[in-house]
Coordinates of N, CA, C and O in Angstrom, one line a residue:
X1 N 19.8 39.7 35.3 CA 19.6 38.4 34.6 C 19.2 38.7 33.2 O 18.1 39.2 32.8
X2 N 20.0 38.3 32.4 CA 19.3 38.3 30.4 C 18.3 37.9 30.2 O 17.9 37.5 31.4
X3 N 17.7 37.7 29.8 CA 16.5 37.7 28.8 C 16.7 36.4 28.0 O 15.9 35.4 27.9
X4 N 18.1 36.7 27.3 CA 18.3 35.4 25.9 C 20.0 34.9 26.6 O 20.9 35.7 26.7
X5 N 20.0 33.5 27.0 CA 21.6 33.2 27.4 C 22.1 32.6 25.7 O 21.7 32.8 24.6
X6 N 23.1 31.7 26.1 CA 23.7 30.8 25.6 C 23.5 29.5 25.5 O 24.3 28.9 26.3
X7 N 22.8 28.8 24.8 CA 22.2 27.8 24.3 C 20.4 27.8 24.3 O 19.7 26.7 24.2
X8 N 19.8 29.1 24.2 CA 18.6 29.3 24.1 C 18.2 28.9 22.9 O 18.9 29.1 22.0
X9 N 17.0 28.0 22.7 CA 15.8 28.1 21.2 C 15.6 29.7 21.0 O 15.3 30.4 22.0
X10 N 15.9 30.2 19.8 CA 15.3 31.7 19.8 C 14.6 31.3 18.2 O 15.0 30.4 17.5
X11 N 13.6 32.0 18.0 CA 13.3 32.2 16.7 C 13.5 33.6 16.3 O 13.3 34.5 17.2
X12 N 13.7 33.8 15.1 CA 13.9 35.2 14.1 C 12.9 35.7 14.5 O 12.2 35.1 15.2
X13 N 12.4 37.3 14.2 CA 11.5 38.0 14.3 C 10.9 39.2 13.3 O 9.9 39.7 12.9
X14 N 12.5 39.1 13.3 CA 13.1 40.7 11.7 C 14.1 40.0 10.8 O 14.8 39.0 11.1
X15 N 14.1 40.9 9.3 CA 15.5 41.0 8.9 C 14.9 39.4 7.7 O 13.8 38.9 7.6
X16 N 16.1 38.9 7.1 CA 16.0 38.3 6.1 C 15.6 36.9 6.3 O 14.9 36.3 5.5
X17 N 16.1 36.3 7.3 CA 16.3 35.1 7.9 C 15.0 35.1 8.9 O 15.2 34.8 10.1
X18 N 13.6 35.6 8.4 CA 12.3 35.7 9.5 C 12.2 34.3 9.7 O 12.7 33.5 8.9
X19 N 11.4 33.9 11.0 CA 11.1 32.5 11.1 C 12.0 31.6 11.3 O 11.5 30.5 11.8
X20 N 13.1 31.6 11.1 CA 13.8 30.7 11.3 C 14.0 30.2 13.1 O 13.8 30.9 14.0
X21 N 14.4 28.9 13.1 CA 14.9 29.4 15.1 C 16.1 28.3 14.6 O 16.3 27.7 13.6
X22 N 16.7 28.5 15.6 CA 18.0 27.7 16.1 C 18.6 28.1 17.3 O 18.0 29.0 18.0
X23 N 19.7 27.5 17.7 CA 20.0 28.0 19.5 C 21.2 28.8 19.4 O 22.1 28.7 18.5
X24 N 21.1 29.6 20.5 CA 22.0 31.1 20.4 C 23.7 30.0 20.9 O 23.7 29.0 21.7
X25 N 25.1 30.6 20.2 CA 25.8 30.3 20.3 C 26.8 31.0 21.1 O 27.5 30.5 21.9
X26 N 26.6 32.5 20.6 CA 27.3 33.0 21.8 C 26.1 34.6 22.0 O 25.1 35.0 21.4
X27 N 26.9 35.2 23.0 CA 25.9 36.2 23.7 C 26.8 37.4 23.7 O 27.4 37.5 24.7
X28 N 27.2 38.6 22.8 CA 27.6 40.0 23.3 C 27.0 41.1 24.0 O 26.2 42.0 23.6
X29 N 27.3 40.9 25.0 CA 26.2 42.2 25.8 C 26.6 43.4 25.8 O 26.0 44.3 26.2
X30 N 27.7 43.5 25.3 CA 28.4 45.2 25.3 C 27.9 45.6 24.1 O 27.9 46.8 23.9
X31 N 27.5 44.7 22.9 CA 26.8 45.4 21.9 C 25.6 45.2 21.5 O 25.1 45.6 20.4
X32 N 25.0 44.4 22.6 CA 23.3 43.8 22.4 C 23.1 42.7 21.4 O 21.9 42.7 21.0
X33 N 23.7 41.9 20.9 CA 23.9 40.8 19.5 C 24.0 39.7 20.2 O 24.5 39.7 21.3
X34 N 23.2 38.6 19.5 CA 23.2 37.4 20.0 C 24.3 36.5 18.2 O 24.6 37.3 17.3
X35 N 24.6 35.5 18.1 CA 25.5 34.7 17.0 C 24.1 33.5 17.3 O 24.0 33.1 18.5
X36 N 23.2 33.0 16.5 CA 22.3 31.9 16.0 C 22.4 31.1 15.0 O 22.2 31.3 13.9
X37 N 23.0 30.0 15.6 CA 23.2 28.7 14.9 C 22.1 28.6 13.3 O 20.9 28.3 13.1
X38 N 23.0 28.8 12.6 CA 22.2 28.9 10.9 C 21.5 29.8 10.8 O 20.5 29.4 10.1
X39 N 21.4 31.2 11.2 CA 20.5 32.0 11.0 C 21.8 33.0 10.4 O 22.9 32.5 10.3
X40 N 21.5 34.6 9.8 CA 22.4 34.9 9.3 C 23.8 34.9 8.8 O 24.7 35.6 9.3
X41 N 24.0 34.0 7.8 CA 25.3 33.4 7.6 C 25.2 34.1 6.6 O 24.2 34.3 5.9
X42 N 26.7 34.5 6.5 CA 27.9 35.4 5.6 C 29.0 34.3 5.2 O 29.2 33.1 5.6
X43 N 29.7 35.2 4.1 CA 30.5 34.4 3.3 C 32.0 35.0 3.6 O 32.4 36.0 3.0
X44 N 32.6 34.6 4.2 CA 34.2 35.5 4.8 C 35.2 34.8 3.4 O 35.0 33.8 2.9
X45 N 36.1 35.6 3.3 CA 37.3 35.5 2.2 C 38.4 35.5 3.1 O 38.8 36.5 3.7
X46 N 39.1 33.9 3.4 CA 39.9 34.0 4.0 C 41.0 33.4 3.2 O 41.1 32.5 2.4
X47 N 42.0 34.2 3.9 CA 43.6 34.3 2.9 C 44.4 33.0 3.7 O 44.1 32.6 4.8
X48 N 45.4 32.4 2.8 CA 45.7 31.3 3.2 C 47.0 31.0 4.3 O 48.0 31.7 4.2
X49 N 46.8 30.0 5.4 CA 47.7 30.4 6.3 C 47.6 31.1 7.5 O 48.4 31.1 8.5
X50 N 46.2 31.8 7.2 CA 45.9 32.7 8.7 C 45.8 32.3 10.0 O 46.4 32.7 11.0
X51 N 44.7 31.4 9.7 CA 44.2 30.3 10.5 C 44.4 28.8 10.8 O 44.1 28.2 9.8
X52 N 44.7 28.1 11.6 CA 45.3 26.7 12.0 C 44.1 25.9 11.5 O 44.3 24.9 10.9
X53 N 43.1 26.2 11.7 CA 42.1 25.2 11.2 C 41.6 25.2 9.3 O 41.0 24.3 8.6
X54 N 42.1 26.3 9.0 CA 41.8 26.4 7.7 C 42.9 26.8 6.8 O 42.7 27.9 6.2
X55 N 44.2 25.9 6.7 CA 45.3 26.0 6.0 C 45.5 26.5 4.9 O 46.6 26.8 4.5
X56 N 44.2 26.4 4.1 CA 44.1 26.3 2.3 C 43.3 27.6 2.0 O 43.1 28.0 0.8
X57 N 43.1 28.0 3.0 CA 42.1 29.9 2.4 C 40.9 30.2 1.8 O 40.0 29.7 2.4
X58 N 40.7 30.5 1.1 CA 39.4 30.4 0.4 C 38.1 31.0 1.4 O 38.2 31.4 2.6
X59 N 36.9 31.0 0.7 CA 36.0 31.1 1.1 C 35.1 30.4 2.3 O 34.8 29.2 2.2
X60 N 34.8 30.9 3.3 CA 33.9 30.0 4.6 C 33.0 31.0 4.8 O 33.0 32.3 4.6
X61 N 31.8 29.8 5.2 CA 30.1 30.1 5.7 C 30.2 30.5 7.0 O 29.5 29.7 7.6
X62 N 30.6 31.4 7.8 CA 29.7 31.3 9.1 C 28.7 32.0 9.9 O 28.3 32.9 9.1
X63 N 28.1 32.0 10.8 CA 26.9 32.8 11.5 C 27.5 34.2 11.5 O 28.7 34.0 11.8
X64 N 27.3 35.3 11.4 CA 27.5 36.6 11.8 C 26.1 37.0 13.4 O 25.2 36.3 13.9
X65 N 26.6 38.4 13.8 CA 25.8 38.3 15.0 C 24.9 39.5 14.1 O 25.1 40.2 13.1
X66 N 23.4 39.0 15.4 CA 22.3 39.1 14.7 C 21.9 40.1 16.2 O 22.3 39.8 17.3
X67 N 21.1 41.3 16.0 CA 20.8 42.1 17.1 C 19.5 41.5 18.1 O 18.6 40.8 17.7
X68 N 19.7 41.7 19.0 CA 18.9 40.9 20.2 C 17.4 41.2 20.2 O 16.7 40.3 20.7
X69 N 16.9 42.2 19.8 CA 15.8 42.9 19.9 C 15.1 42.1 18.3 O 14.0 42.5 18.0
X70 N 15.7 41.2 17.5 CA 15.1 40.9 16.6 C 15.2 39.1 16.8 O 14.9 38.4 15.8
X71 N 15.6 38.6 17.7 CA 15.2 37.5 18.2 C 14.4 37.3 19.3 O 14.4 38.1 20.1
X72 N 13.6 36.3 19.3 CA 12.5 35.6 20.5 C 12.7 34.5 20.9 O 13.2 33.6 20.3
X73 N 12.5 34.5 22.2 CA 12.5 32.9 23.1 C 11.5 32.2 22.6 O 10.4 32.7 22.4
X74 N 11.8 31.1 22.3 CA 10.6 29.6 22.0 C 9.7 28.9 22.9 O 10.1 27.8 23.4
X75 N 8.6 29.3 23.1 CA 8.0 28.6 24.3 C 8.1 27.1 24.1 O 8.1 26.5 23.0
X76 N 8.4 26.6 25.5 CA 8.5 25.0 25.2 C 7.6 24.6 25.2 O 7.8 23.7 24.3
X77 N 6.3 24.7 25.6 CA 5.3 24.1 25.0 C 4.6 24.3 24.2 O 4.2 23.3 23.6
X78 N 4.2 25.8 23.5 CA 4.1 25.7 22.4 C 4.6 25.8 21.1 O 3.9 25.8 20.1
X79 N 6.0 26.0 21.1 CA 6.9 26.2 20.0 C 6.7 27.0 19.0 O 6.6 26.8 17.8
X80 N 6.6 28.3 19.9 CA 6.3 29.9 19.6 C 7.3 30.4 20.0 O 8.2 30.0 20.8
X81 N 7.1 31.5 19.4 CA 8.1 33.1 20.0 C 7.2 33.4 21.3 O 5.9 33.3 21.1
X82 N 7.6 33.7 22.6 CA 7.3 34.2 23.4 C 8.0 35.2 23.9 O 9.1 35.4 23.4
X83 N 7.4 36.0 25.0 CA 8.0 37.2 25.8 C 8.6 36.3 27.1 O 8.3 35.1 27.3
X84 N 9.3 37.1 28.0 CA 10.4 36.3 29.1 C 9.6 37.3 30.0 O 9.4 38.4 29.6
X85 N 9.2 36.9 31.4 CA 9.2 37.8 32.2 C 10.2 36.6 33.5 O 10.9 35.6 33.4
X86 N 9.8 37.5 34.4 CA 10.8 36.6 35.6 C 9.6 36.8 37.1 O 8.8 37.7 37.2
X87 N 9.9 35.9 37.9 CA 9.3 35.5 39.2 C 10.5 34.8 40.0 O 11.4 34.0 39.6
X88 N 10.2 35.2 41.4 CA 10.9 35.1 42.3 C 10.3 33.6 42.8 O 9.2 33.2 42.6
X89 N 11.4 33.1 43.6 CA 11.1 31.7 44.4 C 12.0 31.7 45.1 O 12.9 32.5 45.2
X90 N 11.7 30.6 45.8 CA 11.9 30.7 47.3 C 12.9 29.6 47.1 O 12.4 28.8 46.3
X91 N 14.0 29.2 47.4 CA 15.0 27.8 47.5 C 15.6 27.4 48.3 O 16.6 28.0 48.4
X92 N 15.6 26.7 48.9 CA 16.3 26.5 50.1 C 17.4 25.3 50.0 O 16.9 24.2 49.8
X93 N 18.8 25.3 50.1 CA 20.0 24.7 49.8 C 20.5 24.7 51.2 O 20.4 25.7 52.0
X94 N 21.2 23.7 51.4 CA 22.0 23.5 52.9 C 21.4 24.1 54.1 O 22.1 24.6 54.9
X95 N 20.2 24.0 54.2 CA 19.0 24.9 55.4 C 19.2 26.5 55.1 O 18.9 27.0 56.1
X96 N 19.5 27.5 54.0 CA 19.3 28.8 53.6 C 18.8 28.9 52.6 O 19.1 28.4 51.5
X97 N 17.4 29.8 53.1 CA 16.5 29.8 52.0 C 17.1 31.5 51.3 O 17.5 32.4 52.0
X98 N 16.9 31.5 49.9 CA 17.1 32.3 49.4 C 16.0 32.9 48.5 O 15.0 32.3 48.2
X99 N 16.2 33.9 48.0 CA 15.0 34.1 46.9 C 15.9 33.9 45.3 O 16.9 34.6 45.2
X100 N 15.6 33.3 44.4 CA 15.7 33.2 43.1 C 15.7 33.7 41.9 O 16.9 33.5 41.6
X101 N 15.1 34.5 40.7 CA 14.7 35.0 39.6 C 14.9 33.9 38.9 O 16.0 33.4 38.8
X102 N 13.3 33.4 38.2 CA 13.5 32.4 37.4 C 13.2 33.0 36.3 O 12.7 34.1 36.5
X103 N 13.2 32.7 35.3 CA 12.7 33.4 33.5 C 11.6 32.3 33.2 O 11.7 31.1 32.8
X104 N 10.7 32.8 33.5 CA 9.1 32.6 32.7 C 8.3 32.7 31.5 O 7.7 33.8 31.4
X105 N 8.0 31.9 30.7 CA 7.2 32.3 29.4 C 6.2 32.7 29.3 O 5.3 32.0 29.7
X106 N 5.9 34.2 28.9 CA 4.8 34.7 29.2 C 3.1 34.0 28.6 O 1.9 34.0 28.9
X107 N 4.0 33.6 27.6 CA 3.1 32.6 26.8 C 2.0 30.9 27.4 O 0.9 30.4 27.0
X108 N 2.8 30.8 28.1 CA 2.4 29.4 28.8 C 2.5 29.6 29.9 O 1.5 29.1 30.4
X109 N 3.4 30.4 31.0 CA 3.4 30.1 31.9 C 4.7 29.5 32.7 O 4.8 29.6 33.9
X110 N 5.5 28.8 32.0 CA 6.2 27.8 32.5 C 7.8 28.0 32.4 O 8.2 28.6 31.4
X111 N 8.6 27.6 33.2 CA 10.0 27.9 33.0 C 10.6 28.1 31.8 O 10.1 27.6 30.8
X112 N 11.8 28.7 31.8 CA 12.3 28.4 30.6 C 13.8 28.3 30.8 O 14.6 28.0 29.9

């Protein structure tokens, strides 16, 4: 189980863009990078015709991916960077109880 999914609060930790948070958009795990909505944004030179959504070429703003180890989960309660640990629970669905791994804020205490 990850640590940081896709659609997480993360805030910055390192790097230029410190402090900032926004929610993670996508997740590469084969290279450890998270993509954070308004956080590291680059300026791509795109030639015209390449792309169906951008006919006319020129210059575009988007997120570049940002290394995982330099973002933090947002405690929901206190709208901090926190650490993730995990705890097992017990569930039980259609009379089979299972055990769980939920992701916990080490900060508060509380789901995340």
């Amino acid at each position: 189980m990850a640590k940081i999914k896709k659609g997480d609060l993360v805030v910055v930790i390192a790097g230029r863009d410190r402090g900032q948070q926004g929610r993670v958009l996508e997740v590469h795990t084969e290279t450890d990078r998270v993509v954070v909505e308004g956080v590291q944004r680059v300026t791509k030179h795109i030639k015209p015709g390449t792309r169906r959504d951008n006919q006319q070429g020129g210059l575009v703003t988007v997120e570049a991916p940002i290394h995982i180890s330099n973002v933090m989960l947002v405690d929901p309660e206190t709208k901090q960077g926190t650490r993730v640990g995990f705890r097992t629970e017990e569930v039980e669905r259609d009379g089979v109880t299972r055990e769980v791994r939920v992701r916990v804020a080490k900060r508060s205490g509380k789901d995340v």
